[in-house]
Structure formats: C-alpha cells, structure tokens
Coordinates of C-alpha atoms in Angstrom, one line a residue:
Chain M
M1 CA -6.4 4.4 25.2
P2 CA -3.0 3.8 26.1
K3 CA -0.8 5.9 23.3
V4 CA 3.0 5.2 22.1
T5 CA 5.6 6.5 20.4
I6 CA 8.5 5.7 19.0
A7 CA 11.4 7.4 18.0
E8 CA 12.7 6.3 13.9
N9 CA 15.8 5.3 15.4
I10 CA 15.2 1.8 17.3
L11 CA 16.4 -1.0 16.3
A12 CA 18.8 -4.1 17.6
G13 CA 19.1 -7.4 17.1
N14 CA 14.8 -7.9 16.1
D15 CA 14.4 -11.8 16.4
N16 CA 15.5 -11.8 19.3
T17 CA 12.9 -9.4 20.9
A18 CA 10.6 -10.8 18.9
E19 CA 11.7 -14.3 20.5
A20 CA 10.8 -12.9 24.1
I21 CA 7.6 -11.2 22.8
H22 CA 6.5 -14.9 21.7
R23 CA 7.6 -16.4 25.0
R24 CA 6.6 -13.4 27.3
L25 CA 2.7 -14.2 25.2
A26 CA 3.0 -18.0 25.4
A27 CA 3.2 -17.9 29.3
R28 CA 0.7 -16.5 29.5
G29 CA -1.2 -18.6 26.9
I30 CA -1.7 -15.5 24.0
R31 CA -1.8 -16.3 20.5
A32 CA -0.6 -14.0 18.9
L33 CA -1.3 -12.6 14.7
N34 CA 0.8 -9.8 12.6
L35 CA -2.3 -8.4 10.3
M36 CA -0.5 -6.7 7.7
S37 CA -1.7 -5.5 4.2
S38 CA -1.9 -2.4 1.6
P39 CA -3.4 0.8 2.9
G40 CA -7.0 0.3 2.8
A41 CA -7.9 -3.0 2.4
G42 CA -9.8 -3.2 5.8
K43 CA -7.6 -4.2 9.0
T44 CA -9.5 -2.4 11.2
T45 CA -13.1 -3.2 9.3
L46 CA -12.3 -6.3 9.3
L47 CA -11.1 -6.2 13.4
E48 CA -13.6 -4.3 13.2
R49 CA -16.8 -7.0 12.8
T50 CA -14.5 -10.4 14.6
I51 CA -14.2 -8.2 17.2
A52 CA -18.3 -7.8 17.4
A53 CA -19.0 -11.2 16.5
L54 CA -16.3 -12.9 19.3
R55 CA -17.4 -10.4 21.9
D56 CA -18.6 -13.1 24.2
R57 CA -16.6 -16.7 23.1
L58 CA -13.3 -14.6 23.0
R59 CA -11.0 -12.1 24.6
I60 CA -8.8 -10.2 22.0
G61 CA -6.3 -7.7 22.6
V62 CA -4.9 -5.2 20.0
I63 CA -2.1 -3.1 19.1
E64 CA -3.0 -0.6 15.8
G65 CA 0.3 0.2 14.0
D66 CA 0.4 3.6 12.0
I67 CA 2.0 6.2 11.1
E68 CA 0.1 8.8 12.6
T69 CA -3.2 9.5 14.2
T70 CA -5.4 7.4 16.7
A71 CA -8.4 7.0 14.9
D72 CA -7.8 3.3 14.1
A73 CA -6.9 2.8 17.7
E74 CA -10.8 4.3 18.8
R75 CA -12.8 2.4 16.4
I76 CA -10.9 -1.1 18.3
E77 CA -12.0 -0.1 21.3
R78 CA -15.2 0.4 20.6
A79 CA -16.3 -2.7 19.1
G80 CA -14.9 -3.7 22.5
A81 CA -10.8 -4.8 22.8
R82 CA -8.7 -3.4 25.1
T83 CA -6.3 -1.5 22.3
V84 CA -2.9 -0.1 22.3
Q85 CA -1.9 2.4 20.1
I86 CA 1.9 2.7 18.1
N87 CA 2.1 6.2 15.7
T88 CA 6.1 5.6 13.9
R89 CA 6.0 8.7 12.9
G90 CA 6.6 8.3 10.1
A91 CA 8.4 4.7 9.8
C92 CA 7.2 1.9 7.8
H93 CA 6.3 -1.0 9.6
L94 CA 6.7 -2.4 13.1
E95 CA 9.5 -3.9 14.6
A96 CA 9.7 -6.0 17.8
Q97 CA 10.5 -3.7 20.3
M98 CA 7.8 -1.3 19.3
I99 CA 4.9 -4.0 20.6
G100 CA 7.2 -4.6 23.5
A101 CA 6.9 -1.1 24.4
A102 CA 3.4 -1.6 23.3
L103 CA 2.6 -5.1 25.3
D104 CA 3.9 -2.8 28.8
Q105 CA 0.9 -0.9 28.6
L106 CA -1.9 -3.4 27.4
D107 CA -3.4 -5.4 30.0
L108 CA -2.6 -9.1 29.7
A109 CA -4.5 -11.0 31.9
G110 CA -7.1 -13.2 30.4
L111 CA -6.1 -12.3 27.0
E112 CA -6.6 -15.4 24.8
L113 CA -5.3 -13.8 21.1
L114 CA -3.7 -10.8 20.1
V115 CA -3.8 -8.9 17.1
I116 CA -0.8 -6.8 15.9
E117 CA -2.6 -4.1 12.7
N118 CA 0.7 -3.9 11.4
I119 CA 1.5 -0.3 8.6
G120 CA -0.7 0.0 5.9
N121 CA 2.2 -1.3 3.6
L122 CA 1.8 -4.6 1.5
V123 CA 6.6 -4.8 1.4
C124 CA 8.4 -3.8 4.3
P125 CA 6.3 -5.2 6.9
A126 CA 6.9 -8.7 5.2
A127 CA 10.5 -9.1 6.9
W128 CA 9.8 -8.4 10.4
N129 CA 8.9 -10.8 13.2
L130 CA 7.3 -9.6 15.7
G131 CA 6.9 -12.5 17.8
E132 CA 3.4 -13.4 16.5
D133 CA 2.6 -17.3 16.0
A134 CA 1.2 -16.8 12.5
R135 CA 0.9 -13.8 10.0
V136 CA -2.3 -12.5 8.3
V137 CA -2.3 -11.0 4.1
L138 CA -5.8 -9.2 4.0
A139 CA -5.7 -8.6 0.1
S140 CA -9.3 -7.6 -1.8
T141 CA -10.6 -7.2 -4.8
T142 CA -10.5 -3.5 -5.3
E143 CA -6.6 -4.0 -5.8
G144 CA -6.5 -5.9 -8.6
D145 CA -5.6 -9.5 -9.1
D146 CA -2.3 -8.9 -10.0
K147 CA -0.5 -8.5 -5.7
P148 CA 0.5 -11.6 -5.1
A149 CA 2.5 -11.8 -8.4
K150 CA 4.2 -8.9 -7.7
Y151 CA 4.3 -8.4 -3.7
P152 CA 5.3 -12.3 -3.2
Q153 CA 7.7 -11.3 -0.3
M154 CA 4.0 -10.5 1.5
F155 CA 2.4 -13.7 0.4
A156 CA 4.6 -16.8 1.2
A157 CA 6.1 -14.8 4.7
A158 CA 2.3 -15.3 5.7
E159 CA 0.3 -18.6 6.4
V160 CA -3.4 -16.9 6.1
L161 CA -4.8 -15.0 2.9
V162 CA -8.1 -13.0 3.5
V163 CA -9.5 -11.8 0.2
N164 CA -12.0 -8.4 1.4
K165 CA -14.1 -6.8 -0.8
L166 CA -16.2 -9.9 -2.0
D167 CA -19.6 -7.6 -2.5
L168 CA -17.4 -5.1 -5.2
L169 CA -16.1 -7.8 -6.8
P170 CA -19.6 -7.4 -9.4
Y171 CA -17.9 -3.8 -10.3
V172 CA -13.9 -4.7 -10.6
D173 CA -11.9 -7.2 -12.7
Y174 CA -10.6 -9.2 -10.3
D175 CA -10.0 -13.3 -11.0
M176 CA -10.6 -15.0 -8.4
A177 CA -8.9 -17.8 -9.2
K178 CA -5.8 -16.0 -10.6
V179 CA -5.0 -15.2 -7.0
R180 CA -5.8 -17.9 -5.0
R181 CA -3.2 -20.1 -8.6
H182 CA -0.9 -16.6 -7.8
A183 CA -0.8 -17.4 -3.9
L184 CA -0.6 -20.7 -4.0
A185 CA 2.6 -20.8 -5.7
V186 CA 4.8 -19.1 -4.0
N187 CA 2.6 -20.6 -0.6
P188 CA 1.7 -24.4 -1.1
R189 CA -0.3 -24.0 3.0
L190 CA -1.1 -20.8 2.6
R191 CA -5.4 -21.3 4.6
I192 CA -7.4 -19.0 2.2
F193 CA -10.8 -16.8 3.2
E194 CA -13.0 -15.1 1.1
L195 CA -15.4 -12.5 2.5
S196 CA -17.0 -9.0 2.7
C197 CA -16.4 -7.0 6.2
R198 CA -19.6 -5.4 4.5
T199 CA -21.9 -8.0 3.9
G200 CA -21.0 -10.1 6.4
E201 CA -20.8 -12.8 3.5
G202 CA -17.6 -15.4 4.5
L203 CA -17.1 -14.2 7.9
D204 CA -17.9 -17.0 10.2
A205 CA -15.4 -19.0 8.0
W206 CA -12.7 -16.5 9.4
C207 CA -13.9 -16.7 12.7
D208 CA -14.1 -20.2 13.4
W209 CA -10.5 -19.5 11.8
I210 CA -9.9 -17.6 14.2
I211 CA -11.4 -19.3 17.2
A212 CA -9.1 -22.7 16.5
F213 CA -6.0 -20.8 16.2
A214 CA -6.3 -19.3 19.3
R215 CA -7.5 -22.4 21.2
G216 CA -5.2 -23.8 19.6
D217 CA -6.6 -26.8 17.9
P218 CA -4.1 -28.1 15.0
G219 CA -6.6 -30.0 13.4
K220 CA -8.7 -26.4 12.5
T221 CA -5.4 -24.3 12.2
G222 CA -3.7 -25.7 10.0
D223 CA -0.5 -25.6 12.1
P224 CA 2.2 -29.2 12.0
Chain C
M1 CA 11.5 -4.3 -23.4
P2 CA 14.9 -3.5 -21.5
K3 CA 14.6 -4.5 -18.3
V4 CA 17.6 -3.5 -15.0
T5 CA 17.6 -5.8 -12.4
I6 CA 19.0 -3.9 -9.3
A7 CA 20.6 -4.8 -5.8
E8 CA 19.2 -3.3 -2.8
N9 CA 22.8 -2.5 -1.3
I10 CA 22.8 0.3 -3.7
L11 CA 22.8 3.9 -2.3
A12 CA 25.1 7.0 -1.9
G13 CA 23.8 10.6 -2.3
N14 CA 20.4 10.0 -3.2
D15 CA 19.8 13.5 -3.9
N16 CA 23.0 14.1 -6.2
T17 CA 21.9 11.9 -8.5
A18 CA 18.8 13.0 -8.3
E19 CA 20.2 16.1 -9.3
A20 CA 22.0 15.0 -12.1
I21 CA 18.9 13.4 -13.3
H22 CA 16.9 16.4 -13.6
R23 CA 19.9 18.0 -14.7
R24 CA 20.7 15.5 -18.0
L25 CA 17.0 15.5 -18.4
A26 CA 16.4 19.1 -18.6
A27 CA 18.6 19.6 -21.2
R28 CA 16.4 17.5 -23.4
G29 CA 13.8 19.9 -22.4
I30 CA 12.1 16.8 -21.0
R31 CA 9.9 17.0 -17.8
A32 CA 9.8 14.3 -15.3
L33 CA 6.9 13.3 -12.9
N34 CA 6.8 11.1 -9.9
L35 CA 3.8 8.8 -9.7
M36 CA 3.4 7.4 -6.0
S37 CA 0.1 5.6 -4.5
S38 CA -1.1 2.0 -2.4
P39 CA -0.6 -1.6 -4.4
G40 CA -3.7 -1.5 -6.8
A41 CA -5.1 2.8 -6.4
G42 CA -4.4 2.1 -10.2
K43 CA -1.3 3.6 -11.4
T44 CA -1.0 1.9 -14.6
T45 CA -4.4 2.3 -15.6
L46 CA -4.2 5.4 -15.4
L47 CA -1.3 5.6 -17.5
E48 CA -2.5 3.3 -20.2
R49 CA -5.3 5.6 -20.5
T50 CA -3.1 9.2 -20.6
I51 CA -0.8 7.6 -23.2
A52 CA -3.3 6.5 -24.9
A53 CA -6.1 10.1 -24.9
L54 CA -2.4 11.8 -26.0
R55 CA -0.7 9.2 -28.3
D56 CA -1.1 12.1 -31.4
R57 CA 0.2 15.0 -29.0
L58 CA 2.4 14.6 -26.5
R59 CA 5.5 12.1 -26.8
I60 CA 5.5 9.9 -23.3
G61 CA 8.5 7.6 -21.7
V62 CA 7.8 5.2 -18.8
I63 CA 10.1 3.8 -16.2
E64 CA 8.0 1.6 -14.7
G65 CA 8.9 0.2 -11.2
D66 CA 8.2 -3.1 -9.6
I67 CA 9.4 -5.7 -6.9
E68 CA 8.6 -8.5 -9.4
T69 CA 7.4 -9.4 -13.3
T70 CA 7.5 -7.3 -15.7
A71 CA 3.5 -7.2 -16.1
D72 CA 3.2 -3.6 -16.0
A73 CA 5.9 -2.6 -18.5
E74 CA 4.3 -5.2 -20.7
R75 CA 0.6 -2.8 -20.9
I76 CA 2.5 0.3 -20.7
E77 CA 4.7 -0.9 -23.8
R78 CA 1.3 -1.9 -25.6
A79 CA -0.4 1.6 -24.7
G80 CA 2.0 3.1 -27.2
A81 CA 4.8 4.2 -24.4
R82 CA 8.9 3.7 -25.0
T83 CA 9.0 2.2 -21.4
V84 CA 11.4 0.4 -19.3
Q85 CA 11.4 -1.7 -16.6
I86 CA 13.4 -1.9 -12.9
N87 CA 12.5 -5.0 -11.0
T88 CA 13.8 -4.0 -7.5
R89 CA 13.9 -7.8 -6.0
G90 CA 12.6 -6.4 -2.4
A91 CA 13.3 -2.9 -1.9
C92 CA 10.3 -0.9 -1.2
H93 CA 11.0 1.8 -3.4
L94 CA 12.6 3.6 -6.1
E95 CA 15.9 5.2 -5.5
A96 CA 17.4 7.7 -8.2
Q97 CA 20.3 5.1 -8.9
M98 CA 18.1 3.1 -10.4
I99 CA 16.9 5.7 -12.3
G100 CA 19.6 6.6 -13.6
A101 CA 20.5 3.2 -14.7
A102 CA 17.0 2.8 -16.3
L103 CA 17.8 5.8 -18.7
D104 CA 20.9 4.7 -19.9
Q105 CA 18.4 1.7 -21.3
L106 CA 15.5 4.2 -22.4
D107 CA 16.1 5.9 -26.0
L108 CA 15.2 9.8 -25.0
A109 CA 14.5 11.7 -28.5
G110 CA 11.8 13.6 -28.9
L111 CA 10.8 12.2 -25.9
E112 CA 8.7 15.2 -23.3
L113 CA 7.3 13.7 -20.5
L114 CA 8.8 10.9 -18.8
V115 CA 6.3 9.2 -16.0
I116 CA 8.3 7.1 -13.6
E117 CA 5.7 4.6 -11.8
N118 CA 6.8 4.3 -8.5
I119 CA 6.7 1.2 -6.2
G120 CA 3.3 0.3 -5.2
N121 CA 3.8 2.0 -1.4
L122 CA 2.2 4.4 -0.2
V123 CA 5.1 5.4 3.1
C124 CA 9.1 5.1 1.6
P125 CA 8.9 6.1 -1.7
A126 CA 7.7 9.8 -0.5
A127 CA 11.3 10.6 1.4
W128 CA 13.0 9.2 -2.0
N129 CA 14.3 12.5 -5.2
L130 CA 14.3 10.5 -8.5
G131 CA 15.2 13.7 -10.4
E132 CA 11.8 14.8 -11.5
D133 CA 10.1 18.0 -11.1
A134 CA 6.5 17.2 -9.5
R135 CA 5.2 14.2 -7.7
V136 CA 1.8 12.8 -8.3
V137 CA 0.7 11.0 -5.6
L138 CA -3.5 8.5 -6.7
A139 CA -5.4 7.7 -4.4
S140 CA -9.0 5.8 -5.2
T141 CA -12.1 5.2 -3.6
T142 CA -12.3 2.2 -2.5
E143 CA -8.8 2.9 0.1
G144 CA -11.3 5.2 2.8
D145 CA -11.0 8.1 3.3
D146 CA -8.6 7.9 6.5
K147 CA -5.5 7.8 4.0
P148 CA -4.6 11.8 4.2
A149 CA -4.4 12.0 7.9
K150 CA -2.6 8.8 7.9
Y151 CA -0.1 8.7 5.6
P152 CA 0.2 13.2 5.4
Q153 CA 4.4 12.4 5.1
M154 CA 2.9 11.5 1.4
F155 CA 0.8 13.8 0.4
A156 CA 2.7 17.0 1.7
A157 CA 5.8 15.4 -0.6
A158 CA 3.1 15.8 -4.2
E159 CA 2.0 18.7 -6.0
V160 CA -0.6 16.7 -7.2
L161 CA -3.6 14.3 -6.1
V162 CA -5.2 12.1 -8.6
V163 CA -8.3 10.9 -6.8
N164 CA -9.4 7.6 -9.2
K165 CA -12.2 5.2 -8.6
L166 CA -14.6 7.3 -8.7
D167 CA -17.5 5.2 -10.8
L168 CA -17.1 2.8 -7.6
L169 CA -18.0 6.2 -4.7
P170 CA -21.9 4.4 -4.7
Y171 CA -20.4 1.2 -3.4
V172 CA -18.2 2.3 -0.9
D173 CA -17.9 5.2 1.6
Y174 CA -15.8 7.7 0.7
D175 CA -16.6 10.9 1.9
M176 CA -14.3 13.3 -1.0
A177 CA -14.9 16.7 0.9
K178 CA -13.2 14.9 4.2
V179 CA -10.2 13.6 1.8
R180 CA -9.3 17.1 0.2
R181 CA -9.7 18.6 3.3
H182 CA -7.6 16.2 5.2
A183 CA -4.9 17.0 1.8
L184 CA -5.0 20.3 1.7
A185 CA -4.8 20.6 5.3
V186 CA -1.4 19.3 4.8
N187 CA -0.2 20.1 1.5
P188 CA -2.3 23.8 1.0
R189 CA -0.8 24.0 -2.6
L190 CA -1.7 20.6 -3.7
R191 CA -3.6 20.1 -7.1
I192 CA -6.1 17.6 -6.9
F193 CA -8.3 15.7 -10.1
E194 CA -10.8 13.3 -9.4
L195 CA -11.5 10.5 -12.6
S196 CA -12.1 7.3 -13.4
C197 CA -10.0 5.4 -15.6
R198 CA -12.9 2.9 -16.3
T199 CA -15.9 5.2 -17.2
G200 CA -13.2 7.6 -18.5
E201 CA -15.5 10.4 -16.0
G202 CA -12.4 13.5 -15.3
L203 CA -9.7 12.2 -17.5
D204 CA -10.0 15.4 -20.0
A205 CA -9.1 17.3 -17.5
W206 CA -6.0 15.2 -16.2
C207 CA -4.9 15.0 -19.7
D208 CA -4.5 18.6 -20.1
W209 CA -2.5 19.1 -17.1
I210 CA 0.0 16.3 -17.7
I211 CA 0.0 18.6 -21.3
A212 CA 0.5 21.9 -20.2
F213 CA 3.0 20.2 -17.1
A214 CA 5.3 18.5 -20.4
R215 CA 5.5 22.4 -21.7
G216 CA 6.0 23.9 -19.4
D217 CA 2.6 26.4 -19.4
P218 CA 3.0 27.9 -14.8
G219 CA -0.6 29.6 -15.8
K220 CA -2.0 25.5 -16.4
T221 CA 0.4 24.4 -13.6
G222 CA 0.7 26.2 -11.0
D223 CA 4.1 26.3 -11.5
P224 CA 5.9 29.1 -9.9

C-alpha cells in the first residue's frame, strides 16, 4: 500500500487545513471518522471486524497512523479496505497536514467512509482536528474504569465511545456503570457502544451506527 | 496529600533541571525511578503491590503524575508511601520542573527510593528526562504484543521492561517471546520482568531488583 512518512516539524494552521480536508471529503460525499484510543485498546482489530462485516454494504477507506511499522495497514488491507499508512517517526498524534498528504495517495472514487486510525495515545490526539465528521474514542475493559475521569479531554472531544474487550470482563475489575457515568459527566451527548471484537458481541449495533453515520442518517446517528 | 498543579506553558532547559534534581536526590542517597506505560497497564497497582511488599525493608516516596484527579495518589498513600500528586491539567507527560516543584512538598528525610509515576502515555514521556537513575516501562498482556515494534522510543529509553497481567495470558493473543525479541532488538540491555499484580506471580523477583537498585548494588541491577 502507499506509505507517507512525515517529518516531525510540520504544522501551521492545523484547523484551516482540517477545514479544507473536510470540504474535500464532503464534496465527494465521504464521511470521516477519527478513531482514537490508548495503545492496544483494539483500534485495528475493531476496524478489521467492521470492514469484514460491511464489505458488501459500505466502501471504506482507512488512513493508518503509527509512529513506526506498516503492520496495521497490512492488516487493514488484508481485511479489504483501501489503505494508506502514515508513519510519524516519533510524533505522538496525527495532524491535518498529514491527512492531506495521505489523501493524495488514496483512491477516493466511490468511497463512502474514511476512517483515520490515530496514534495510540489517549492524550495528545484529542487536541488535533483532522477534518473528520466525528470522533470515536475506544476504551477497553482491561485498561481500568478510571479512564474517563483521568483523561477527560479525550472523552469530551468524542461523539462516540466504544468499550471493547467485553469478553474479558469476568477476569478484570471494571465497573461499566462507573465508566458510563464518568464519560457522560464530561460529555452528556456521548453515544456508547459495548462490544467484543473477539466474540463479535455488540458488533452489529456498532456496524448499524457506522452505516447510518456514513449515509448521514440523522435519526440514527444523533446528528443535529 | 500535597498537590501541585502545573500550568502547561512551563519549560526551558529540561535537561539542566533534571540534572539538578538528580544531584539533589543523590546528595541524600535517594535513587529514583521513572515509571512509564500506556494508560491502564497497571502502574499504580504495581506500585501498590511493591510498596506493600517492601514496607518493612525500603522507604519509598512517590510522585504521582496525572492529567486530572488525585485518585492514584490516594491509593499510593493508603499503601503506605509518602506521596505528592502532580496534576498537569492536559499536559501529556511530566517535565523536570514539575518534579522539582513536587520535591519541595515531599519529606525526603530517610527516603531510599523515589518512584515517579508518569502520565499514562507510551509516546511523549520517553523524551523527557526527570533526573531519574533508571526508567521502567510497564507493558501488559492485554495491550498486544506489537508495542515494542510500534513504540520503539519508549523501549529504547528504558532500562527495565515489566510485563504485567500474566494472569490474563490464557485469554488473549500475546506472544511473550515476540515481545522479548522486539524489545531486545531496540534495546539489548533491557532487563525484563514478567508478573501479575493480581496473583502476585513474579512480584518477588521484581521486588528483589527494586531493593538492589535502591541500594545501588551493581551486581544485581546490571548498573555499570
């Protein structure tokens, strides 16, 4: 797949660049998601499962952000989506200019949904607009139920919270009600999905939302 | 416990400040560890277990770094260590000036070991020297075995890798040999411990290392 390597020192006017990206995608009818989480919460696996489940129903493109390696982009490409890898070489988040460079290498024809998988980092990515229509924060049951309280900016910046690794709930101390309560305290409009990428539990509801979101169905996505 | 709130805009000459902190601690015979990981890998739990296990053998002080909340410092204080909380209010890593301010509020008399629990972030903290004698990166079996390859700066910057959540190994896909191989490829001198804070497996070896490190025993810690 194409690969864009970004130097660390770019950036000026991120919001302007993000706005231009948003217009560029909207002109083609492409909706965009910015997917963020801690390292290892399961962003790539969630994308693999989503792409596989929706293969015949939705044309999805992916921009894979990683500090190093193309391993995740290779997984996504195998799952069946057009993919561009961004390697930031140390930078801890994606910026809009990186997305612009990646879009130049992605075949946008016919795409309905673009998913931008951000760097694994629950802090810095929350501050950078990438031109997306919505932000999804992915949490997992193995990383503790204190995350919404300890990383409120990320949960405040997101439209959707997905809690992954439901299958491991019996083996960890994770109070789902507390997570919901704290997440909704910092962000009352947050839409929350609970699922397991391993067992498939809860994936249908998430995929239904993805389709409604990509088609711009306001009733189903909660958009204004 | 005391609490220091840091504005986001401080910082100049981090390395000089770190060097001064190192001298200040060394003059009192205090050794310092900088503990880093993804959010939710188990830094606070590891500290709780370590402090409890060594309560009668080692005087440990802790600086707790969090973006928000004092929950972790309260846990550490209950475990029996002198504690200062730093809240960075959005900043994604600790910096040396924050440590200097925290030390002003920590009773250093008789302390043998200072542990600095960094912000949960596998990227940015790796770049900031805090005056520590050694860096410990904590990984966990639930966050995937690709972390050393995808976040090489963190693993290259550490002297010690602790892999936590061994008890969950039967329920996840985690290739420990691959983690060791990739971690040692970016950092051949890395010392690796595998343990479970939940079951206690492997904690003795880690605690033995902590004592040897705090006492400056070169044979047991691998120091030059």
